[in-house]
Amino acid sequence: MAREGLRTLVVAKKALTEEQYQDFESRYTQSKLSMHDRSLKVAAVVESLEREMELLCLTGVEDQLQADVRPTLEMLRNAGIKIWMLTGDKLETATCIAKSSHLVSRTQDIHIFRQVTSRGEAHLELNAFRRKHDCALVISGDSLEVCLKYYEHEFVELACQCPAVVCCRCSPTQKARIVTLLQQHTGRRTCAIGDGGNDVSMIQAADCGIGIEGKEGKQASLAADFSITQFRHIGRLLMVHGRNSYKRSAALGQFVMHRGLIISTMQAVFSSVFYFASVPLYQGFLMVGYATIYTMFPVFSLVLDQDVKPEMAMLYPELYKDLTKGRSLSFKTFLIWVLISIYQGGILMYGALVLFESEFVHVVAISFTALILTELLMVALTVRTWHWLMVVAEFLSLGCYVSSLAFLNEYFDVAFITTVTFLWKVSAITVVSCLPLYVLKYLRRKLSPPSYCKLAS
């Protein structure tokens, strides 16, 4: 029963004679009147009586958990998330809950950090803990305070190596301090989950706060970034919504940067060819239209993209672990997008300068049309799973551009843009700017496919 995490009691009895009882009562009264080590002496007297007793029964009381708490914690562990339990309960209660929720497995060793009050005791206990491997740590708030006072860095370093940490008898201030320490010493993102008013300071100190609406009120949920009604919803919140949010934000941010850098590259090439004359390549509505109706819808439709289905993300939480490597948004991906922008901007501008006819207005028409088509094709290159709104956004932007050509007489020669010459020149420049990237993407997915591609196939 104790191994399963139940609060276990052993009920036993012992028959005493009159002489035995009188002897016990006199020793018990004497120990209670003692001025030194009273609690130890009382405990010793009681222990002398609790021998050779007759066992009557065993009782096991379970702390009723919400539905799917155990599988949710297992999912978070498989996703590479370290879990610490900070509670105000007593040590025995906290240990029972850690076992019953499978935060600590039945076969796992538990190191209960004994009560320390001085620097020397904390040093000895930390050394004893250092010699143990792969065991969960259970520590009280008072001992934690002493360790953080004298050996803050050493304690956090040792605790972070544990598969699970349980801090009991913690005050709200201590909970918030532990979260802050983890942020400072590990440099990782922290997520605090609580359901009561005493968890508010911890939730606000964390990078991400999740409040659970429960019997203790709504204080935690009102102070948190996200509010849920059941603990099991954390799995979907992180594995599906959190993962998609990170992936989509990374793609959107890099694409917005690419959209601005490619037109800047074209302006730089144009200026360098014409002896750095201060003449803008695209003027007036072309710049406004490029940043809004011509490219806005497809770029922002990237927020609908997803690499795997939600059911697959929940089934394989290891996909979430890939996010910790930071491959979706890093200096490497930033430099790759910078190189792509410079390559495409150079190709579009030099191609238009090489292929343009006698009039300069043809350079603007060819390069700008090729630029719009390149942006739309790059969105299609970035998308992993097509949504019908993405297709609508692509064709809507293209339709807006084509229909606006009839009204932009001051920028485009209408007679020229309706010729076959214009079409093949624009097509040639667009293919040269986009085709190599499509080939590289295809080869990369074949030779070194990401983990989500293996699951999708």
Short mmCIF file of N, CA and C in Angstrom, two decimals, residues 265-345:
data_model
loop_
_atom_site.label_atom_id
_atom_site.label_comp_id
_atom_site.label_asym_id
_atom_site.label_seq_id
_atom_site.Cartn_x
_atom_site.Cartn_y
_atom_site.Cartn_z
N THR A 265 17.44 44.29 -50.98
CA THR A 265 18.53 43.81 -51.84
C THR A 265 18.34 44.30 -53.27
N MET A 266 17.12 44.25 -53.76
CA MET A 266 16.85 44.72 -55.12
C MET A 266 17.14 46.21 -55.24
N GLN A 267 16.80 46.98 -54.24
CA GLN A 267 17.09 48.42 -54.26
C GLN A 267 18.60 48.67 -54.24
N ALA A 268 19.32 47.86 -53.44
CA ALA A 268 20.78 48.01 -53.37
C ALA A 268 21.43 47.68 -54.72
N VAL A 269 20.99 46.60 -55.36
CA VAL A 269 21.54 46.23 -56.67
C VAL A 269 21.23 47.30 -57.70
N PHE A 270 20.00 47.79 -57.68
CA PHE A 270 19.58 48.83 -58.62
C PHE A 270 20.44 50.09 -58.45
N SER A 271 20.65 50.50 -57.20
CA SER A 271 21.44 51.71 -56.94
C SER A 271 22.89 51.53 -57.37
N SER A 272 23.45 50.33 -57.10
CA SER A 272 24.85 50.08 -57.48
C SER A 272 25.06 50.10 -58.98
N VAL A 273 24.09 49.62 -59.73
CA VAL A 273 24.20 49.61 -61.19
C VAL A 273 24.15 51.03 -61.75
N PHE A 274 23.33 51.88 -61.14
CA PHE A 274 23.18 53.26 -61.61
C PHE A 274 23.99 54.23 -60.76
N TYR A 275 25.25 53.81 -60.43
CA TYR A 275 26.22 54.68 -59.78
C TYR A 275 25.70 55.27 -58.46
N PHE A 276 24.96 54.45 -57.72
CA PHE A 276 24.45 54.82 -56.40
C PHE A 276 23.63 56.11 -56.42
N ALA A 277 22.87 56.25 -57.47
CA ALA A 277 21.96 57.40 -57.55
C ALA A 277 20.82 57.22 -56.56
N SER A 278 20.40 58.31 -55.95
CA SER A 278 19.34 58.23 -54.93
C SER A 278 17.97 58.22 -55.59
N VAL A 279 17.74 57.16 -56.36
CA VAL A 279 16.47 57.01 -57.07
C VAL A 279 15.79 55.75 -56.56
N PRO A 280 14.57 55.85 -56.02
CA PRO A 280 13.89 54.64 -55.54
C PRO A 280 13.46 53.76 -56.71
N LEU A 281 13.59 52.45 -56.53
CA LEU A 281 13.20 51.50 -57.57
C LEU A 281 11.69 51.46 -57.72
N TYR A 282 10.99 51.30 -56.60
CA TYR A 282 9.52 51.25 -56.62
C TYR A 282 8.99 52.44 -55.82
N GLN A 283 8.06 53.13 -56.40
CA GLN A 283 7.55 54.34 -55.76
C GLN A 283 6.06 54.22 -55.46
N GLY A 284 5.60 55.08 -54.58
CA GLY A 284 4.17 55.24 -54.32
C GLY A 284 3.45 53.97 -53.94
N PHE A 285 2.40 53.67 -54.69
CA PHE A 285 1.52 52.56 -54.32
C PHE A 285 2.19 51.20 -54.43
N LEU A 286 3.22 51.07 -55.26
CA LEU A 286 3.88 49.76 -55.40
C LEU A 286 4.46 49.30 -54.07
N MET A 287 5.10 50.20 -53.34
CA MET A 287 5.66 49.84 -52.03
C MET A 287 4.57 49.52 -51.02
N VAL A 288 3.51 50.33 -51.04
CA VAL A 288 2.40 50.09 -50.11
C VAL A 288 1.70 48.78 -50.45
N GLY A 289 1.44 48.57 -51.73
CA GLY A 289 0.77 47.34 -52.15
C GLY A 289 1.58 46.10 -51.88
N TYR A 290 2.93 46.19 -52.06
CA TYR A 290 3.80 45.04 -51.80
C TYR A 290 3.73 44.61 -50.34
N ALA A 291 3.69 45.59 -49.44
CA ALA A 291 3.68 45.27 -48.00
C ALA A 291 2.30 44.88 -47.50
N THR A 292 1.25 45.14 -48.29
CA THR A 292 -0.12 44.87 -47.81
C THR A 292 -0.83 43.85 -48.70
N ILE A 293 -1.65 44.32 -49.63
CA ILE A 293 -2.59 43.39 -50.30
C ILE A 293 -1.90 42.38 -51.21
N TYR A 294 -0.68 42.67 -51.70
CA TYR A 294 -0.04 41.74 -52.64
C TYR A 294 0.60 40.54 -51.95
N THR A 295 1.08 40.71 -50.72
CA THR A 295 1.80 39.60 -50.07
C THR A 295 1.31 39.32 -48.65
N MET A 296 0.42 40.16 -48.12
CA MET A 296 0.06 40.03 -46.69
C MET A 296 -0.70 38.73 -46.41
N PHE A 297 -1.71 38.41 -47.22
CA PHE A 297 -2.57 37.26 -46.93
C PHE A 297 -1.80 35.93 -46.92
N PRO A 298 -0.98 35.63 -47.93
CA PRO A 298 -0.25 34.34 -47.89
C PRO A 298 0.73 34.24 -46.73
N VAL A 299 1.41 35.35 -46.44
CA VAL A 299 2.42 35.32 -45.36
C VAL A 299 1.74 35.04 -44.02
N PHE A 300 0.65 35.73 -43.75
CA PHE A 300 -0.03 35.54 -42.46
C PHE A 300 -0.85 34.25 -42.42
N SER A 301 -1.09 33.64 -43.59
CA SER A 301 -1.76 32.34 -43.59
C SER A 301 -0.85 31.23 -43.08
N LEU A 302 0.45 31.55 -42.90
CA LEU A 302 1.39 30.56 -42.35
C LEU A 302 1.04 30.18 -40.91
N VAL A 303 0.23 31.00 -40.23
CA VAL A 303 -0.18 30.68 -38.86
C VAL A 303 -1.14 29.48 -38.83
N LEU A 304 -1.61 29.05 -39.99
CA LEU A 304 -2.49 27.87 -40.07
C LEU A 304 -1.71 26.60 -40.35
N ASP A 305 -0.40 26.74 -40.56
CA ASP A 305 0.41 25.58 -40.95
C ASP A 305 0.65 24.66 -39.76
N GLN A 306 0.73 23.35 -40.03
CA GLN A 306 1.09 22.37 -39.01
C GLN A 306 1.81 21.21 -39.70
N ASP A 307 2.85 20.71 -39.03
CA ASP A 307 3.63 19.63 -39.65
C ASP A 307 3.04 18.25 -39.37
N VAL A 308 2.44 18.06 -38.20
CA VAL A 308 1.79 16.78 -37.88
C VAL A 308 0.41 17.06 -37.30
N LYS A 309 -0.46 16.08 -37.36
CA LYS A 309 -1.80 16.23 -36.81
C LYS A 309 -1.75 16.28 -35.27
N PRO A 310 -2.74 16.91 -34.64
CA PRO A 310 -2.74 16.98 -33.17
C PRO A 310 -2.69 15.61 -32.50
N GLU A 311 -3.37 14.63 -33.07
CA GLU A 311 -3.37 13.28 -32.48
C GLU A 311 -1.96 12.69 -32.50
N MET A 312 -1.21 12.96 -33.57
CA MET A 312 0.16 12.45 -33.68
C MET A 312 1.08 13.15 -32.68
N ALA A 313 0.88 14.45 -32.50
CA ALA A 313 1.70 15.20 -31.54
C ALA A 313 1.46 14.72 -30.11
N MET A 314 0.22 14.33 -29.80
CA MET A 314 -0.10 13.80 -28.47
C MET A 314 0.44 12.39 -28.30
N LEU A 315 0.46 11.61 -29.38
CA LEU A 315 0.92 10.22 -29.30
C LEU A 315 2.43 10.12 -29.19
N TYR A 316 3.14 11.08 -29.80
CA TYR A 316 4.60 11.08 -29.78
C TYR A 316 5.09 12.38 -29.15
N PRO A 317 5.10 12.47 -27.82
CA PRO A 317 5.58 13.71 -27.17
C PRO A 317 7.06 13.97 -27.41
N GLU A 318 7.78 12.97 -27.92
CA GLU A 318 9.20 13.17 -28.24
C GLU A 318 9.39 14.26 -29.29
N LEU A 319 8.34 14.51 -30.10
CA LEU A 319 8.42 15.60 -31.09
C LEU A 319 8.63 16.94 -30.40
N TYR A 320 8.06 17.10 -29.21
CA TYR A 320 8.22 18.35 -28.47
C TYR A 320 9.67 18.54 -28.03
N LYS A 321 10.36 17.42 -27.78
CA LYS A 321 11.75 17.49 -27.32
C LYS A 321 12.65 18.14 -28.37
N ASP A 322 12.27 18.00 -29.66
CA ASP A 322 13.07 18.61 -30.72
C ASP A 322 13.11 20.13 -30.62
N LEU A 323 12.06 20.72 -30.01
CA LEU A 323 12.02 22.18 -29.91
C LEU A 323 13.13 22.71 -29.03
N THR A 324 13.57 21.91 -28.04
CA THR A 324 14.62 22.38 -27.13
C THR A 324 15.95 22.59 -27.84
N LYS A 325 16.11 21.97 -29.02
CA LYS A 325 17.34 22.16 -29.79
C LYS A 325 17.37 23.51 -30.50
N GLY A 326 16.21 24.16 -30.61
CA GLY A 326 16.15 25.50 -31.19
C GLY A 326 16.44 25.56 -32.67
N ARG A 327 16.15 24.49 -33.40
CA ARG A 327 16.49 24.47 -34.82
C ARG A 327 15.54 25.27 -35.68
N SER A 328 14.32 25.51 -35.20
CA SER A 328 13.35 26.25 -36.00
C SER A 328 13.64 27.74 -36.04
N LEU A 329 14.30 28.25 -35.00
CA LEU A 329 14.59 29.69 -34.93
C LEU A 329 15.94 29.86 -34.25
N SER A 330 16.98 30.04 -35.06
CA SER A 330 18.35 30.15 -34.54
C SER A 330 19.15 31.07 -35.46
N PHE A 331 20.40 31.31 -35.09
CA PHE A 331 21.28 32.11 -35.94
C PHE A 331 21.50 31.43 -37.29
N LYS A 332 21.52 30.10 -37.29
CA LYS A 332 21.71 29.37 -38.53
C LYS A 332 20.55 29.61 -39.49
N THR A 333 19.30 29.45 -38.99
CA THR A 333 18.14 29.67 -39.87
C THR A 333 18.05 31.14 -40.28
N PHE A 334 18.44 32.05 -39.39
CA PHE A 334 18.44 33.47 -39.73
C PHE A 334 19.38 33.75 -40.90
N LEU A 335 20.59 33.20 -40.81
CA LEU A 335 21.57 33.41 -41.88
C LEU A 335 21.13 32.75 -43.18
N ILE A 336 20.48 31.59 -43.08
CA ILE A 336 19.97 30.92 -44.29
C ILE A 336 18.95 31.80 -44.99
N TRP A 337 18.02 32.39 -44.21
CA TRP A 337 17.01 33.25 -44.81
C TRP A 337 17.62 34.54 -45.36
N VAL A 338 18.66 35.04 -44.72
CA VAL A 338 19.36 36.22 -45.25
C VAL A 338 19.99 35.91 -46.59
N LEU A 339 20.65 34.74 -46.69
CA LEU A 339 21.28 34.33 -47.96
C LEU A 339 20.22 34.12 -49.04
N ILE A 340 19.09 33.50 -48.65
CA ILE A 340 18.01 33.31 -49.63
C ILE A 340 17.51 34.66 -50.14
N SER A 341 17.33 35.62 -49.24
CA SER A 341 16.84 36.95 -49.64
C SER A 341 17.82 37.64 -50.56
N ILE A 342 19.12 37.57 -50.23
CA ILE A 342 20.13 38.22 -51.07
C ILE A 342 20.20 37.54 -52.44
N TYR A 343 20.16 36.21 -52.46
CA TYR A 343 20.20 35.48 -53.74
C TYR A 343 19.00 35.84 -54.62
N GLN A 344 17.80 35.78 -54.05
CA GLN A 344 16.60 36.04 -54.84
C GLN A 344 16.52 37.51 -55.26
N GLY A 345 16.87 38.43 -54.36
CA GLY A 345 16.86 39.84 -54.72
C GLY A 345 17.83 40.15 -55.84
#
